[in-house]
Amino acid sequence: MNTNMLINGTQVAGTAENFEVLNPANETVLATVASASVEQVNDAIQAAAHAFKTWQFVSDADLQNAFAHIVKDIRQEKDDIARLITLEQGKPFGLAQFEVDAGANWIEYVASLEIPVETIQDPSGKTIQVFNRPLGVVASITPWNWPFMIVIWHLFPALKAKNCIVNKPSEYTPLSTIKLVEIINRHLPKGVCSVVLGKGAVGQALSEHPEVAKVTFTGSTRTGQSILSHSVESLKGVVLELGGNDIGIVLGDVDVDAVAPRIFGSAFLNMGQTCAALKRLYVHESVYDQLTQKLAEIADAQVVGDGLDTTTTFGPIQNRMQYNKVKSLIDDAVAQGGEIITQQGEFTASGYYVRPTLVTHVQAGVALVDEEQFGPVLPIVKFSHIDEAITAANSTCFGLGGSVWSKDIEQAQQIASQLETGTVWINSHADVSPAAPFGGWKLSGLGYSFGLSGLLLFTKKQAIHVTAE
């Protein structure tokens, strides 16, 4: 497998420290990767700046054709890409295949968007045209949970707006990103899209570079705050998709058998390692016992193991640091009176395995409820009155997403309007759409991704005033 960076269309080995990419299923070393030096990060940015001089004028037809060829290659190499995702990230192979398919579909949607030109007839008689121009060089920093899909979310809106872009993937999961950038470089001019590798220092060098016009980042709130603080000097823009502690509110009128599988899937999507996964479940007392029992049955039916095993339905946590955090949150919740209602058990094999875990008898004030666990554990809280649940939903520094589960759509919409989150789902959760803006309130983010509004954040306005002679 390739572990080289791609800078200016050429494979380049890093010249700084080495780091290892581990398989979370068994902790074996998949690859040893050399980090980029600060000089190499600068080389990638300079190559992008040079390529931008011509790329900004690429025809829409040529861009559309290039995107179509990229999608074709992704689909033809789906299984190879999915295998890389499973090896480095841990998710079951079928979910990795879904990630590749969804990524290809996402590119096609982005390609279909048209960047508008607004025409204004001024009262004075002149005509004003407002164009959305490309920014220049964009820096992208992507996380380890959806290493193929999220980099597509970053790269293709920026490219569609005719920017050039340099990505740094997570040091935990660089392999599938390298593969994607390889495919992109088959069909785009050199320098338009590059990838540099390394840990936080490489990301900092990339995001703080004075020639970067915008930084798009998906990851922790703390890192996002750091990126924002360093953007001030050069007045570069940022798009930050950060942490969340999404709540699901289940009303007493639900059909438990119908909603339980969807709730479980929303909470444990990608083993719970999804920014917009359901992370706190508030259930009305009238259906609490029935729903918790059903969710426990679904959890206990999961087959936990190596994602490449065809019998596996539930893979490992991606890295040891996150594994230790999740285990600590579970232990702390139990120490404070929480009750685990799902099967547990230690795994004798190496790897970062935690069975899907449901914890009851917890309330606000317990870290598992208050913090983002980002793993396969879900606290379930009983409520009597809807005002309790709405207050709990909003009593957090996060505001990424939330959901309301009910047969009464009108009531659900009324509750949804009171949630302080960028997205609210009714009778689903975490099923994002390429057509709808997605972004967090409070400490969950800044700016929006997806849809035309997300695309236009990779542009700047230019108004041209035309007065007839």
Coordinates of C-alpha atoms in Angstrom, one line a residue:
M1 CA 0.0 0.0 0.0
N2 CA 1.2 3.5 -0.8
T3 CA 2.3 5.6 2.2
N4 CA 3.7 8.5 0.2
M5 CA 2.3 12.0 0.1
L6 CA 1.2 13.5 -3.2
I7 CA 2.6 17.0 -3.7
N8 CA 2.3 18.8 -7.0
G9 CA 1.1 15.6 -8.6
T10 CA 4.2 13.6 -7.5
Q11 CA 4.6 10.9 -4.9
V12 CA 6.9 12.2 -2.2
A13 CA 8.2 10.6 1.0
G14 CA 8.1 12.6 4.1
T15 CA 11.4 13.8 5.6
A16 CA 10.4 14.3 9.2
E17 CA 9.5 11.8 12.0
N18 CA 8.0 8.4 11.3
F19 CA 4.7 7.2 12.7
E20 CA 2.9 3.9 12.6
V21 CA -0.6 3.2 11.3
L22 CA -2.2 0.4 13.4
N23 CA -5.0 -2.0 12.6
P24 CA -7.4 -1.4 15.5
A25 CA -8.8 -5.0 15.2
N26 CA -5.5 -6.6 16.3
E27 CA -3.0 -3.7 17.0
T28 CA -0.6 -4.9 14.3
V29 CA 1.3 -2.3 12.3
L30 CA -0.2 -1.7 8.8
A31 CA 2.4 0.8 7.7
T32 CA 5.2 3.1 8.8
V33 CA 4.7 6.6 7.4
A34 CA 7.1 9.5 7.3
S35 CA 5.7 12.8 8.3
A36 CA 6.0 15.9 6.2
S37 CA 8.4 18.6 7.2
V38 CA 7.4 22.2 7.4
E39 CA 9.3 22.8 4.1
Q40 CA 7.2 20.1 2.4
V41 CA 4.0 21.6 3.7
N42 CA 5.1 24.8 2.2
D43 CA 6.0 23.1 -1.1
A44 CA 2.4 21.7 -1.3
I45 CA 0.9 25.1 -0.7
Q46 CA 3.2 26.8 -3.2
A47 CA 2.3 24.2 -5.8
A48 CA -1.4 24.8 -5.1
A49 CA -0.9 28.6 -5.4
H50 CA 0.8 28.1 -8.7
A51 CA -1.8 25.7 -10.0
F52 CA -4.6 28.1 -9.0
K53 CA -3.4 30.7 -11.5
T54 CA -4.9 28.5 -14.2
W55 CA -7.3 26.2 -12.3
Q56 CA -9.5 29.1 -11.3
F57 CA -10.4 29.5 -15.0
V58 CA -11.1 25.9 -15.8
S59 CA -14.3 25.4 -17.7
D60 CA -17.3 24.0 -16.0
A61 CA -17.5 21.3 -18.6
D62 CA -13.9 20.2 -18.0
L63 CA -14.4 20.2 -14.3
Q64 CA -17.6 18.2 -14.6
N65 CA -15.8 15.7 -16.9
A66 CA -12.9 15.3 -14.4
F67 CA -15.3 14.7 -11.5
A68 CA -17.1 12.0 -13.6
H69 CA -13.8 10.2 -14.2
I70 CA -12.9 10.3 -10.5
V71 CA -16.3 8.8 -9.6
K72 CA -15.9 6.1 -12.2
D73 CA -12.5 5.1 -10.8
I74 CA -13.8 5.2 -7.2
R75 CA -16.6 2.8 -8.1
Q76 CA -14.3 0.5 -10.0
E77 CA -11.9 0.3 -7.1
K78 CA -14.5 0.2 -4.4
D79 CA -13.5 -3.0 -2.7
D80 CA -9.8 -2.1 -2.6
I81 CA -10.7 1.2 -1.0
A82 CA -13.1 -0.4 1.4
R83 CA -10.5 -2.9 2.5
L84 CA -8.1 0.0 3.3
I85 CA -10.8 1.7 5.3
T86 CA -11.6 -1.4 7.3
L87 CA -7.9 -2.2 8.0
E88 CA -7.1 1.3 9.2
Q89 CA -10.4 2.4 10.8
G90 CA -11.9 -0.9 12.0
K91 CA -15.4 -0.7 10.7
P92 CA -17.1 -3.8 9.2
F93 CA -16.3 -4.2 5.5
G94 CA -19.9 -3.7 4.5
L95 CA -20.0 -0.3 6.2
A96 CA -16.7 0.6 4.5
Q97 CA -18.2 -0.3 1.2
F98 CA -21.2 1.9 2.0
E99 CA -18.8 4.7 2.8
V100 CA -17.2 4.4 -0.6
D101 CA -20.5 4.3 -2.4
A102 CA -21.9 7.2 -0.5
G103 CA -18.7 9.2 -1.2
A104 CA -19.0 8.6 -5.0
N105 CA -22.7 9.6 -4.9
W106 CA -21.8 12.7 -2.9
I107 CA -19.3 13.8 -5.5
E108 CA -21.9 13.5 -8.2
Y109 CA -24.3 15.7 -6.2
V110 CA -21.6 18.4 -5.7
A111 CA -20.8 18.2 -9.4
S112 CA -24.5 18.9 -10.2
L113 CA -24.6 22.2 -8.3
E114 CA -24.4 25.5 -10.2
I115 CA -22.6 28.5 -8.7
P116 CA -25.0 31.4 -9.1
V117 CA -24.5 34.8 -10.6
E118 CA -26.9 37.4 -9.2
T119 CA -28.0 40.3 -11.4
I120 CA -29.3 43.4 -9.8
Q121 CA -30.9 46.3 -11.6
D122 CA -30.0 49.4 -9.6
P123 CA -32.5 52.3 -9.4
S124 CA -29.9 54.5 -11.0
G125 CA -30.1 52.5 -14.2
K126 CA -26.8 50.6 -13.9
T127 CA -26.6 46.8 -13.8
I128 CA -24.7 45.0 -11.0
Q129 CA -23.6 41.4 -11.3
V130 CA -22.5 39.6 -8.2
F131 CA -20.1 36.7 -8.8
N132 CA -18.9 34.0 -6.4
R133 CA -15.2 33.8 -7.1
P134 CA -12.8 31.1 -5.8
L135 CA -10.7 31.9 -2.8
G136 CA -7.3 30.4 -3.8
V137 CA -5.6 27.8 -1.6
V138 CA -7.7 25.9 0.9
A139 CA -6.3 23.8 3.7
S140 CA -8.3 20.7 4.8
I141 CA -7.8 18.7 8.0
T142 CA -9.8 15.5 8.4
P143 CA -10.5 13.0 11.2
W144 CA -10.2 9.2 11.6
N145 CA -13.8 8.2 12.0
W146 CA -15.0 8.4 8.3
P147 CA -11.6 8.8 6.6
F148 CA -12.8 8.5 3.1
M149 CA -16.2 10.2 3.3
I150 CA -15.2 13.3 5.2
V151 CA -12.3 14.1 3.0
I152 CA -14.7 14.0 0.1
W153 CA -16.9 16.4 2.0
H154 CA -13.9 18.7 2.2
L155 CA -12.2 18.4 -1.1
F156 CA -15.0 18.4 -3.7
P157 CA -16.9 21.6 -2.7
A158 CA -13.6 23.4 -2.7
L159 CA -12.6 22.0 -6.0
K160 CA -16.1 22.6 -7.5
A161 CA -15.6 26.3 -6.6
K162 CA -12.3 26.2 -8.5
N163 CA -10.0 26.4 -5.5
C164 CA -6.9 24.3 -5.0
I165 CA -6.6 22.3 -1.8
V166 CA -4.1 20.6 0.4
N167 CA -5.4 17.9 2.8
K168 CA -3.9 16.5 6.0
P169 CA -5.7 13.3 7.1
S170 CA -5.6 11.9 10.6
E171 CA -2.3 10.1 11.4
Y172 CA -4.5 7.2 12.5
T173 CA -6.2 6.7 9.1
P174 CA -4.2 8.2 6.2
L175 CA -4.2 5.2 3.8
S176 CA -7.7 5.5 2.2
T177 CA -7.2 9.3 1.9
I178 CA -3.9 8.7 0.0
K179 CA -5.7 6.4 -2.3
L180 CA -8.5 9.0 -3.0
V181 CA -5.9 11.7 -3.7
E182 CA -4.1 9.4 -6.0
I183 CA -7.3 8.9 -8.0
I184 CA -8.0 12.7 -8.0
N185 CA -4.5 13.3 -9.4
R186 CA -5.1 11.1 -12.4
H187 CA -7.7 13.5 -13.6
L188 CA -6.8 17.0 -12.3
P189 CA -3.8 19.2 -13.1
K190 CA -0.8 18.8 -10.8
G191 CA -0.8 20.9 -7.7
V192 CA -4.6 21.3 -7.6
C193 CA -5.1 18.6 -4.9
S194 CA -2.3 17.5 -2.6
V195 CA -2.0 15.4 0.6
V196 CA 0.5 15.9 3.3
L197 CA 0.9 13.4 6.2
G198 CA 1.7 13.8 9.9
K199 CA 0.4 14.6 13.3
G200 CA -0.7 17.9 14.9
A201 CA 2.4 19.9 14.0
V202 CA 1.8 19.3 10.3
G203 CA -1.8 20.3 10.6
Q204 CA -0.7 23.5 12.4
A205 CA 1.8 24.4 9.8
L206 CA -0.8 23.9 7.1
S207 CA -3.6 25.8 8.8
E208 CA -1.5 28.7 9.8
H209 CA 0.3 29.2 6.5
P210 CA -0.2 32.8 5.3
E211 CA -1.0 31.8 1.7
V212 CA -4.0 29.6 2.8
A213 CA -7.2 31.5 2.2
K214 CA -9.5 29.2 4.1
V215 CA -9.2 26.2 6.5
T216 CA -11.9 23.5 6.6
F217 CA -11.6 21.3 9.7
T218 CA -13.6 18.4 11.2
G219 CA -12.5 17.3 14.6
S220 CA -12.4 18.3 18.2
T221 CA -13.7 21.6 19.6
R222 CA -10.3 22.3 21.2
T223 CA -8.4 22.0 17.9
G224 CA -11.1 24.0 16.1
Q225 CA -10.7 26.8 18.6
S226 CA -7.0 26.8 18.1
I227 CA -7.4 27.0 14.3
L228 CA -9.8 29.9 14.7
S229 CA -7.5 31.8 17.0
H230 CA -4.6 31.5 14.5
S231 CA -6.8 32.6 11.6
V232 CA -7.0 36.2 12.9
E233 CA -3.6 37.5 11.8
S234 CA -4.2 36.7 8.1
L235 CA -8.0 37.0 8.3
K236 CA -8.4 33.6 6.7
G237 CA -11.9 32.1 6.8
V238 CA -12.7 28.8 8.6
V239 CA -15.3 26.1 8.3
L240 CA -15.3 24.1 11.6
E241 CA -17.4 21.0 12.1
L242 CA -16.7 20.1 15.8
G243 CA -17.9 18.0 18.6
G244 CA -21.5 17.2 19.6
N245 CA -23.5 15.6 22.3
D246 CA -26.7 14.9 20.3
I247 CA -29.9 14.1 22.2
G248 CA -32.7 11.9 21.1
I249 CA -36.1 12.6 22.7
V250 CA -38.6 9.7 22.5
L251 CA -42.2 10.5 23.2
G252 CA -44.7 8.1 24.7
D253 CA -46.7 7.4 21.5
V254 CA -44.0 5.7 19.5
D255 CA -44.2 2.2 18.2
V256 CA -41.3 0.7 20.1
D257 CA -40.7 -2.2 17.8
A258 CA -40.5 0.1 14.8
V259 CA -38.3 2.8 16.2
A260 CA -35.9 0.7 18.3
P261 CA -33.7 -0.5 15.4
R262 CA -33.5 3.0 14.0
I263 CA -32.5 4.4 17.4
F264 CA -29.9 1.8 17.9
G265 CA -28.5 2.4 14.4
S266 CA -28.4 6.2 15.0
A267 CA -26.6 5.8 18.3
F268 CA -24.1 3.1 17.3
L269 CA -23.5 4.1 13.7
N270 CA -19.8 3.5 13.1
M271 CA -19.5 2.0 16.6
G272 CA -20.7 5.4 17.9
Q273 CA -17.8 7.2 16.4
T274 CA -19.8 9.7 14.4
C275 CA -20.0 13.4 15.3
A276 CA -23.8 13.5 14.7
A277 CA -24.6 10.1 16.3
L278 CA -27.3 10.0 18.9
K279 CA -25.3 10.3 22.2
R280 CA -28.0 10.9 24.9
L281 CA -31.4 9.2 24.8
Y282 CA -34.3 10.7 26.8
V283 CA -37.3 8.3 26.9
H284 CA -40.8 9.0 28.2
E285 CA -41.5 7.0 31.3
S286 CA -44.5 5.3 29.6
V287 CA -42.3 3.5 27.1
Y288 CA -39.0 3.5 28.9
D289 CA -38.9 -0.1 30.1
Q290 CA -40.1 -1.5 26.8
L291 CA -37.7 0.5 24.7
T292 CA -34.6 -0.1 26.9
Q293 CA -35.4 -3.9 26.8
K294 CA -35.7 -3.8 23.0
L295 CA -32.5 -1.8 22.6
A296 CA -30.6 -4.2 24.8
E297 CA -31.8 -7.2 22.7
I298 CA -30.5 -5.5 19.6
A299 CA -27.2 -4.6 21.2
D300 CA -26.7 -8.2 22.6
A301 CA -27.3 -9.6 19.1
Q302 CA -24.3 -7.8 17.6
V303 CA -21.3 -9.9 16.6
V304 CA -18.2 -7.9 17.7
G305 CA -14.9 -8.6 15.9
D306 CA -12.5 -7.8 13.1
G307 CA -14.3 -5.9 10.3
L308 CA -12.9 -8.1 7.6
D309 CA -14.6 -11.2 9.2
T310 CA -17.8 -11.7 7.2
T311 CA -19.7 -12.5 10.4
T312 CA -18.8 -9.2 12.1
T313 CA -21.5 -6.6 12.6
F314 CA -19.7 -4.4 15.1
G315 CA -16.0 -3.5 14.9
P316 CA -13.5 -2.1 17.3
I317 CA -12.9 1.5 18.5
Q318 CA -10.4 3.1 16.2
N319 CA -7.5 3.8 18.6
R320 CA -6.3 3.1 22.1
M321 CA -6.7 6.7 23.4
Q322 CA -10.4 6.7 22.4
Y323 CA -10.8 3.1 23.8
N324 CA -9.4 4.2 27.1
K325 CA -11.7 7.2 27.2
V326 CA -14.8 5.2 26.5
K327 CA -13.9 2.5 29.1
S328 CA -13.3 5.3 31.7
L329 CA -16.7 6.9 31.0
I330 CA -18.4 3.6 31.5
D331 CA -16.6 2.9 34.7
D332 CA -17.3 6.3 36.0
A333 CA -21.0 6.0 35.2
V334 CA -21.3 2.7 37.0
A335 CA -19.4 4.2 40.0
Q336 CA -22.1 6.9 40.2
G337 CA -25.0 4.4 40.2
G338 CA -25.4 3.7 36.5
E339 CA -26.6 0.2 35.5
I340 CA -25.3 -1.6 32.4
I341 CA -28.2 -3.5 30.9
T342 CA -26.3 -5.1 28.0
Q343 CA -24.0 -8.1 27.9
Q344 CA -20.4 -7.3 28.7
G345 CA -17.2 -9.3 28.8
E346 CA -13.5 -8.9 28.2
F347 CA -12.0 -9.8 24.8
T348 CA -9.0 -12.1 25.0
A349 CA -7.8 -11.1 21.5
S350 CA -5.8 -7.9 21.0
G351 CA -7.7 -5.0 19.6
Y352 CA -9.8 -2.1 20.9
Y353 CA -13.1 -3.9 21.4
V354 CA -16.1 -2.7 23.5
R355 CA -19.5 -4.3 23.1
P356 CA -22.4 -1.9 22.4
T357 CA -23.2 -0.7 25.9
L358 CA -26.5 0.8 27.3
V359 CA -26.4 2.5 30.7
T360 CA -29.5 3.4 32.7
H361 CA -30.0 5.1 36.0
V362 CA -27.8 8.1 35.0
Q363 CA -28.6 11.8 34.9
A364 CA -27.0 15.1 34.1
G365 CA -23.9 15.6 36.1
V366 CA -22.5 12.2 35.1
A367 CA -19.7 12.6 32.6
L368 CA -21.3 9.9 30.3
V369 CA -24.3 12.2 29.9
D370 CA -22.5 15.6 29.9
E371 CA -19.6 14.8 27.6
E372 CA -19.3 13.4 24.1
Q373 CA -18.3 9.8 24.5
F374 CA -17.7 9.2 20.7
G375 CA -17.9 5.4 21.1
P376 CA -20.2 2.4 21.6
V377 CA -22.0 3.4 24.8
L378 CA -25.3 5.2 25.2
P379 CA -26.8 6.6 28.4
I380 CA -30.6 6.3 28.6
V381 CA -32.5 8.8 30.8
K382 CA -36.2 8.6 31.8
F383 CA -38.4 11.7 31.8
S384 CA -42.0 12.5 32.8
H385 CA -42.6 15.9 31.2
I386 CA -41.4 17.1 27.8
D387 CA -40.1 20.3 29.3
E388 CA -37.5 18.2 31.3
A389 CA -36.2 16.7 28.1
I390 CA -36.0 20.1 26.2
T391 CA -34.2 21.7 29.1
A392 CA -31.7 18.8 29.2
A393 CA -31.2 19.0 25.5
N394 CA -30.3 22.6 25.6
S395 CA -28.2 22.5 28.8
T396 CA -25.0 21.8 27.0
C397 CA -22.2 23.7 25.3
F398 CA -22.8 21.7 22.2
G399 CA -25.4 22.2 19.5
L400 CA -24.7 19.9 16.6
G401 CA -27.9 17.8 16.3
G402 CA -30.9 16.4 18.0
S403 CA -33.9 14.2 17.2
V404 CA -37.6 13.8 18.2
W405 CA -39.3 10.4 17.9
S406 CA -43.1 10.5 17.8
K407 CA -46.1 9.6 15.6
D408 CA -47.4 13.1 16.2
I409 CA -45.4 15.0 13.5
E410 CA -46.9 18.4 14.4
Q411 CA -45.9 18.0 18.1
A412 CA -42.5 16.7 17.1
Q413 CA -41.9 19.8 14.9
Q414 CA -43.0 22.1 17.7
I415 CA -40.4 20.4 20.0
A416 CA -37.8 20.5 17.3
S417 CA -38.1 24.2 17.0
Q418 CA -37.1 24.6 20.6
L419 CA -33.9 22.6 20.3
E420 CA -30.7 24.6 20.1
T421 CA -29.0 22.6 17.4
G422 CA -28.0 23.1 13.8
T423 CA -29.9 20.0 12.7
V424 CA -33.0 18.3 14.1
W425 CA -34.3 15.0 12.8
I426 CA -37.8 13.7 13.3
N427 CA -38.0 9.9 13.6
S428 CA -34.4 9.5 12.4
H429 CA -31.0 10.7 13.4
A430 CA -27.6 11.3 11.7
D431 CA -28.8 10.7 8.2
V432 CA -27.2 13.7 6.6
S433 CA -28.0 14.9 3.1
P434 CA -25.7 16.5 0.5
A435 CA -28.5 18.9 -0.3
A436 CA -29.1 20.3 3.2
P437 CA -26.8 22.6 5.1
F438 CA -25.1 20.9 8.1
G439 CA -23.4 22.8 10.9
G440 CA -23.2 23.2 14.6
W441 CA -24.3 25.9 17.0
K442 CA -22.5 26.9 20.2
L443 CA -19.2 25.0 20.5
S444 CA -20.2 22.5 17.8
G445 CA -18.9 24.5 14.9
L446 CA -18.7 27.6 12.7
G447 CA -20.0 27.8 9.2
Y448 CA -21.9 25.2 7.2
S449 CA -21.2 22.2 5.0
F450 CA -23.3 20.6 2.3
G451 CA -25.8 22.1 -0.1
L452 CA -25.3 25.3 -2.1
S453 CA -24.8 27.3 1.1
G454 CA -21.9 25.0 2.1
L455 CA -20.4 25.2 -1.4
L456 CA -20.5 29.0 -1.4
L457 CA -18.4 29.2 1.7
F458 CA -15.5 28.3 -0.6
T459 CA -16.1 31.5 -2.6
K460 CA -15.9 35.2 -2.1
K461 CA -18.2 37.8 -3.5
Q462 CA -17.3 40.2 -6.3
A463 CA -19.8 42.8 -7.4
I464 CA -19.3 44.3 -10.9
H465 CA -21.1 47.6 -11.5
V466 CA -21.9 48.3 -15.2
T467 CA -23.0 51.7 -16.3
A468 CA -23.9 52.3 -19.9
E469 CA -22.0 55.1 -21.7

